[in-house]
Amino acid sequence: MPRLINDAQGQPKDILPQSPDTILFRATTRIYQTRRGAPHGNCMAACVASILDKPLEDVDIDVASCGSSREVFFRKIQEKGNCHIYQLPDGIVDGVVKSAERYCIVNVCSLVYGNDPSHRDSIWHSVVCEIAEDGKLSLVFDPNPNDQRTKLQQFAAVGDVLW
């Protein structure tokens, strides 16, 4: 039985493809970061561009102009990319993500300073992950072309989940 939604005129519209050969999901576009290191790195912008299938220039911002404010940082990326970034506040339950989205951005600690991921000199980085039907996250893409890690478990710590 087809799943229906109402279109702009209030008429039912089938949201499932007519052909079983139609692809419902597309793979993310691999957009690599062009700047690395605080305060100029653009790994988050590369992740957003990858998920939105946009060129990096459409979402990239001057990270240093945000100071240390995450709110300013996210607002600037959202304005430039014409998108919304949501942090998953309570979406992780028993180690799985509860979301209808297919892809998300995960902040990972790529270098721990003083055995403490929250230390100001520890290095945090953003990667693109897929949310499986069972809610488990798997690394899809790291915008750092020099990083050879293939699993989230290879990072020292996992932080925010964003979509």
PDB file of C-alpha atoms in Angstrom:
ATOM      1  CA  MET A   1       0.000   0.000   0.000  1.00  0.00           C
ATOM      2  CA  PRO A   2       1.541   3.356  -0.992  1.00  0.00           C
ATOM      3  CA  ARG A   3       2.245   5.977   1.621  1.00  0.00           C
ATOM      4  CA  LEU A   4       0.550   9.269   0.817  1.00  0.00           C
ATOM      5  CA  ILE A   5       1.047  12.890   1.802  1.00  0.00           C
ATOM      6  CA  ASN A   6      -0.947  15.961   0.867  1.00  0.00           C
ATOM      7  CA  ASP A   7       0.572  18.176  -1.808  1.00  0.00           C
ATOM      8  CA  ALA A   8       0.362  21.986  -1.842  1.00  0.00           C
ATOM      9  CA  GLN A   9      -3.250  21.830  -3.099  1.00  0.00           C
ATOM     10  CA  GLY A  10      -4.274  19.366  -0.378  1.00  0.00           C
ATOM     11  CA  GLN A  11      -4.445  16.427  -2.794  1.00  0.00           C
ATOM     12  CA  PRO A  12      -2.973  13.031  -1.827  1.00  0.00           C
ATOM     13  CA  LYS A  13       0.419  12.390  -3.373  1.00  0.00           C
ATOM     14  CA  ASP A  14       2.290   9.075  -3.406  1.00  0.00           C
ATOM     15  CA  ILE A  15       5.726   9.534  -1.816  1.00  0.00           C
ATOM     16  CA  LEU A  16       7.060   6.110  -2.776  1.00  0.00           C
ATOM     17  CA  PRO A  17       8.567   5.528  -6.217  1.00  0.00           C
ATOM     18  CA  GLN A  18       6.567   3.761  -8.915  1.00  0.00           C
ATOM     19  CA  SER A  19       9.554   1.662  -9.940  1.00  0.00           C
ATOM     20  CA  PRO A  20      11.525  -0.591  -7.587  1.00  0.00           C
ATOM     21  CA  ASP A  21      14.627   0.576  -9.479  1.00  0.00           C
ATOM     22  CA  THR A  22      14.199   4.145  -8.188  1.00  0.00           C
ATOM     23  CA  ILE A  23      16.794   5.078  -5.577  1.00  0.00           C
ATOM     24  CA  LEU A  24      15.226   6.518  -2.442  1.00  0.00           C
ATOM     25  CA  PHE A  25      18.488   7.678  -0.863  1.00  0.00           C
ATOM     26  CA  ARG A  26      21.557   9.149  -2.461  1.00  0.00           C
ATOM     27  CA  ALA A  27      25.071   8.858  -1.158  1.00  0.00           C
ATOM     28  CA  THR A  28      26.605  11.990   0.274  1.00  0.00           C
ATOM     29  CA  THR A  29      28.918  14.007  -1.932  1.00  0.00           C
ATOM     30  CA  ARG A  30      32.471  13.978  -0.622  1.00  0.00           C
ATOM     31  CA  ILE A  31      33.488  17.592  -0.026  1.00  0.00           C
ATOM     32  CA  TYR A  32      36.933  17.915   1.546  1.00  0.00           C
ATOM     33  CA  GLN A  33      37.970  20.654   3.930  1.00  0.00           C
ATOM     34  CA  THR A  34      40.421  23.200   2.577  1.00  0.00           C
ATOM     35  CA  ARG A  35      41.661  24.616   5.895  1.00  0.00           C
ATOM     36  CA  ARG A  36      42.783  22.748   8.996  1.00  0.00           C
ATOM     37  CA  GLY A  37      43.410  23.671  12.590  1.00  0.00           C
ATOM     38  CA  ALA A  38      41.907  26.105  15.023  1.00  0.00           C
ATOM     39  CA  PRO A  39      40.633  28.692  14.582  1.00  0.00           C
ATOM     40  CA  HIS A  40      40.423  28.451  10.783  1.00  0.00           C
ATOM     41  CA  GLY A  41      39.497  24.829  10.000  1.00  0.00           C
ATOM     42  CA  ASN A  42      36.426  24.259   7.865  1.00  0.00           C
ATOM     43  CA  CYS A  43      35.648  20.574   8.471  1.00  0.00           C
ATOM     44  CA  MET A  44      32.121  21.394   9.701  1.00  0.00           C
ATOM     45  CA  ALA A  45      31.371  23.415   6.566  1.00  0.00           C
ATOM     46  CA  ALA A  46      32.695  20.521   4.454  1.00  0.00           C
ATOM     47  CA  CYS A  47      30.364  18.112   6.278  1.00  0.00           C
ATOM     48  CA  VAL A  48      27.356  20.411   5.794  1.00  0.00           C
ATOM     49  CA  ALA A  49      28.236  20.852   2.096  1.00  0.00           C
ATOM     50  CA  SER A  50      28.591  17.073   1.721  1.00  0.00           C
ATOM     51  CA  ILE A  51      25.178  16.340   3.198  1.00  0.00           C
ATOM     52  CA  LEU A  52      23.460  19.156   1.287  1.00  0.00           C
ATOM     53  CA  ASP A  53      25.267  18.299  -1.970  1.00  0.00           C
ATOM     54  CA  LYS A  54      26.509  21.880  -2.291  1.00  0.00           C
ATOM     55  CA  PRO A  55      29.913  23.312  -3.151  1.00  0.00           C
ATOM     56  CA  LEU A  56      32.024  24.173  -0.111  1.00  0.00           C
ATOM     57  CA  GLU A  57      31.910  27.865  -1.047  1.00  0.00           C
ATOM     58  CA  ASP A  58      28.128  27.851  -0.501  1.00  0.00           C
ATOM     59  CA  VAL A  59      28.474  27.114   3.230  1.00  0.00           C
ATOM     60  CA  ASP A  60      32.063  27.989   4.168  1.00  0.00           C
ATOM     61  CA  ILE A  61      32.546  30.862   6.609  1.00  0.00           C
ATOM     62  CA  ASP A  62      35.368  32.711   8.348  1.00  0.00           C
ATOM     63  CA  VAL A  63      35.522  30.543  11.468  1.00  0.00           C
ATOM     64  CA  ALA A  64      37.888  32.932  13.267  1.00  0.00           C
ATOM     65  CA  SER A  65      35.236  35.676  13.043  1.00  0.00           C
ATOM     66  CA  CYS A  66      32.957  33.596  15.295  1.00  0.00           C
ATOM     67  CA  GLY A  67      35.293  33.855  18.279  1.00  0.00           C
ATOM     68  CA  SER A  68      34.585  30.911  20.540  1.00  0.00           C
ATOM     69  CA  SER A  69      30.808  31.136  20.158  1.00  0.00           C
ATOM     70  CA  ARG A  70      29.203  27.959  18.810  1.00  0.00           C
ATOM     71  CA  GLU A  71      25.933  29.848  18.389  1.00  0.00           C
ATOM     72  CA  VAL A  72      27.538  32.449  16.113  1.00  0.00           C
ATOM     73  CA  PHE A  73      29.383  29.699  14.233  1.00  0.00           C
ATOM     74  CA  PHE A  74      26.208  27.680  13.543  1.00  0.00           C
ATOM     75  CA  ARG A  75      24.187  30.789  12.715  1.00  0.00           C
ATOM     76  CA  LYS A  76      26.731  31.912  10.113  1.00  0.00           C
ATOM     77  CA  ILE A  77      26.878  28.475   8.440  1.00  0.00           C
ATOM     78  CA  GLN A  78      23.074  28.250   8.444  1.00  0.00           C
ATOM     79  CA  GLU A  79      22.723  31.723   6.903  1.00  0.00           C
ATOM     80  CA  LYS A  80      25.339  31.134   4.217  1.00  0.00           C
ATOM     81  CA  GLY A  81      24.153  27.600   3.412  1.00  0.00           C
ATOM     82  CA  ASN A  82      20.458  28.442   3.672  1.00  0.00           C
ATOM     83  CA  CYS A  83      19.912  25.471   5.983  1.00  0.00           C
ATOM     84  CA  HIS A  84      19.277  24.566   9.617  1.00  0.00           C
ATOM     85  CA  ILE A  85      21.635  22.638  11.873  1.00  0.00           C
ATOM     86  CA  TYR A  86      20.064  20.841  14.805  1.00  0.00           C
ATOM     87  CA  GLN A  87      21.882  19.378  17.761  1.00  0.00           C
ATOM     88  CA  LEU A  88      20.541  16.071  18.955  1.00  0.00           C
ATOM     89  CA  PRO A  89      19.696  16.942  22.574  1.00  0.00           C
ATOM     90  CA  ASP A  90      18.044  13.777  23.812  1.00  0.00           C
ATOM     91  CA  GLY A  91      18.184  11.710  20.653  1.00  0.00           C
ATOM     92  CA  ILE A  92      20.745   9.199  21.871  1.00  0.00           C
ATOM     93  CA  VAL A  93      19.117   6.516  24.002  1.00  0.00           C
ATOM     94  CA  ASP A  94      21.059   3.427  25.101  1.00  0.00           C
ATOM     95  CA  GLY A  95      23.786   4.188  22.572  1.00  0.00           C
ATOM     96  CA  VAL A  96      21.534   4.540  19.521  1.00  0.00           C
ATOM     97  CA  VAL A  97      20.329   7.654  17.691  1.00  0.00           C
ATOM     98  CA  LYS A  98      16.601   8.216  17.419  1.00  0.00           C
ATOM     99  CA  SER A  99      16.129  10.240  14.234  1.00  0.00           C
ATOM    100  CA  ALA A 100      14.332  10.048  10.912  1.00  0.00           C
ATOM    101  CA  GLU A 101      17.406  11.526   9.179  1.00  0.00           C
ATOM    102  CA  ARG A 102      19.760   9.299   7.231  1.00  0.00           C
ATOM    103  CA  TYR A 103      22.972  11.292   7.640  1.00  0.00           C
ATOM    104  CA  CYS A 104      24.338  13.360  10.501  1.00  0.00           C
ATOM    105  CA  ILE A 105      27.470  15.224  11.496  1.00  0.00           C
ATOM    106  CA  VAL A 106      29.368  13.910  14.492  1.00  0.00           C
ATOM    107  CA  ASN A 107      32.003  15.864  16.366  1.00  0.00           C
ATOM    108  CA  VAL A 108      34.905  13.604  17.263  1.00  0.00           C
ATOM    109  CA  CYS A 109      38.070  14.148  19.259  1.00  0.00           C
ATOM    110  CA  SER A 110      40.932  13.418  16.882  1.00  0.00           C
ATOM    111  CA  LEU A 111      43.728  14.275  19.316  1.00  0.00           C
ATOM    112  CA  VAL A 112      43.530  14.127  23.104  1.00  0.00           C
ATOM    113  CA  TYR A 113      45.735  16.437  25.127  1.00  0.00           C
ATOM    114  CA  GLY A 114      46.711  15.433  28.661  1.00  0.00           C
ATOM    115  CA  ASN A 115      44.467  12.346  28.547  1.00  0.00           C
ATOM    116  CA  ASP A 116      41.437  14.682  28.631  1.00  0.00           C
ATOM    117  CA  PRO A 117      39.234  15.182  25.534  1.00  0.00           C
ATOM    118  CA  SER A 118      37.707  18.291  27.126  1.00  0.00           C
ATOM    119  CA  HIS A 119      41.119  19.950  27.590  1.00  0.00           C
ATOM    120  CA  ARG A 120      41.326  23.203  25.593  1.00  0.00           C
ATOM    121  CA  ASP A 121      44.283  21.843  23.590  1.00  0.00           C
ATOM    122  CA  SER A 122      42.501  18.647  22.529  1.00  0.00           C
ATOM    123  CA  ILE A 123      41.511  18.723  18.862  1.00  0.00           C
ATOM    124  CA  TRP A 124      37.898  18.237  17.845  1.00  0.00           C
ATOM    125  CA  HIS A 125      36.856  17.499  14.294  1.00  0.00           C
ATOM    126  CA  SER A 126      33.605  16.902  12.347  1.00  0.00           C
ATOM    127  CA  VAL A 127      32.768  13.841  10.239  1.00  0.00           C
ATOM    128  CA  VAL A 128      29.714  12.611   8.319  1.00  0.00           C
ATOM    129  CA  CYS A 129      27.976   9.508   9.659  1.00  0.00           C
ATOM    130  CA  GLU A 130      25.053   7.399   8.560  1.00  0.00           C
ATOM    131  CA  ILE A 131      22.251   6.592  10.965  1.00  0.00           C
ATOM    132  CA  ALA A 132      21.253   2.968  10.391  1.00  0.00           C
ATOM    133  CA  GLU A 133      17.685   1.761  10.834  1.00  0.00           C
ATOM    134  CA  ASP A 134      18.667   0.355  14.231  1.00  0.00           C
ATOM    135  CA  GLY A 135      19.963   3.820  15.238  1.00  0.00           C
ATOM    136  CA  LYS A 136      23.654   2.940  15.238  1.00  0.00           C
ATOM    137  CA  LEU A 137      26.117   5.411  13.733  1.00  0.00           C
ATOM    138  CA  SER A 138      28.747   4.491  11.186  1.00  0.00           C
ATOM    139  CA  LEU A 139      31.445   6.718   9.718  1.00  0.00           C
ATOM    140  CA  VAL A 140      30.696   7.516   6.077  1.00  0.00           C
ATOM    141  CA  PHE A 141      33.125  10.291   5.301  1.00  0.00           C
ATOM    142  CA  ASP A 142      35.912  12.274   6.946  1.00  0.00           C
ATOM    143  CA  PRO A 143      36.463  15.652   5.240  1.00  0.00           C
ATOM    144  CA  ASN A 144      40.152  15.513   6.169  1.00  0.00           C
ATOM    145  CA  PRO A 145      41.714  13.854   3.098  1.00  0.00           C
ATOM    146  CA  ASN A 146      44.754  12.812   5.152  1.00  0.00           C
ATOM    147  CA  ASP A 147      42.839  10.921   7.861  1.00  0.00           C
ATOM    148  CA  GLN A 148      42.716   7.178   7.258  1.00  0.00           C
ATOM    149  CA  ARG A 149      40.259   6.252  10.033  1.00  0.00           C
ATOM    150  CA  THR A 150      37.274   4.232   8.863  1.00  0.00           C
ATOM    151  CA  LYS A 151      35.281   3.781  12.090  1.00  0.00           C
ATOM    152  CA  LEU A 152      33.997   6.118  14.799  1.00  0.00           C
ATOM    153  CA  GLN A 153      35.593   3.844  17.397  1.00  0.00           C
ATOM    154  CA  GLN A 154      39.027   4.874  16.097  1.00  0.00           C
ATOM    155  CA  PHE A 155      38.547   8.401  17.461  1.00  0.00           C
ATOM    156  CA  ALA A 156      39.403   9.172  21.083  1.00  0.00           C
ATOM    157  CA  ALA A 157      35.918  10.467  21.901  1.00  0.00           C
ATOM    158  CA  VAL A 158      32.577  11.193  20.242  1.00  0.00           C
ATOM    159  CA  GLY A 159      30.790  14.441  21.074  1.00  0.00           C
ATOM    160  CA  ASP A 160      27.771  16.187  19.560  1.00  0.00           C
ATOM    161  CA  VAL A 161      25.528  14.634  16.943  1.00  0.00           C
ATOM    162  CA  LEU A 162      24.090  17.218  14.519  1.00  0.00           C
ATOM    163  CA  TRP A 163      21.867  17.125  11.492  1.00  0.00           C
TER     164      TRP A 163
END
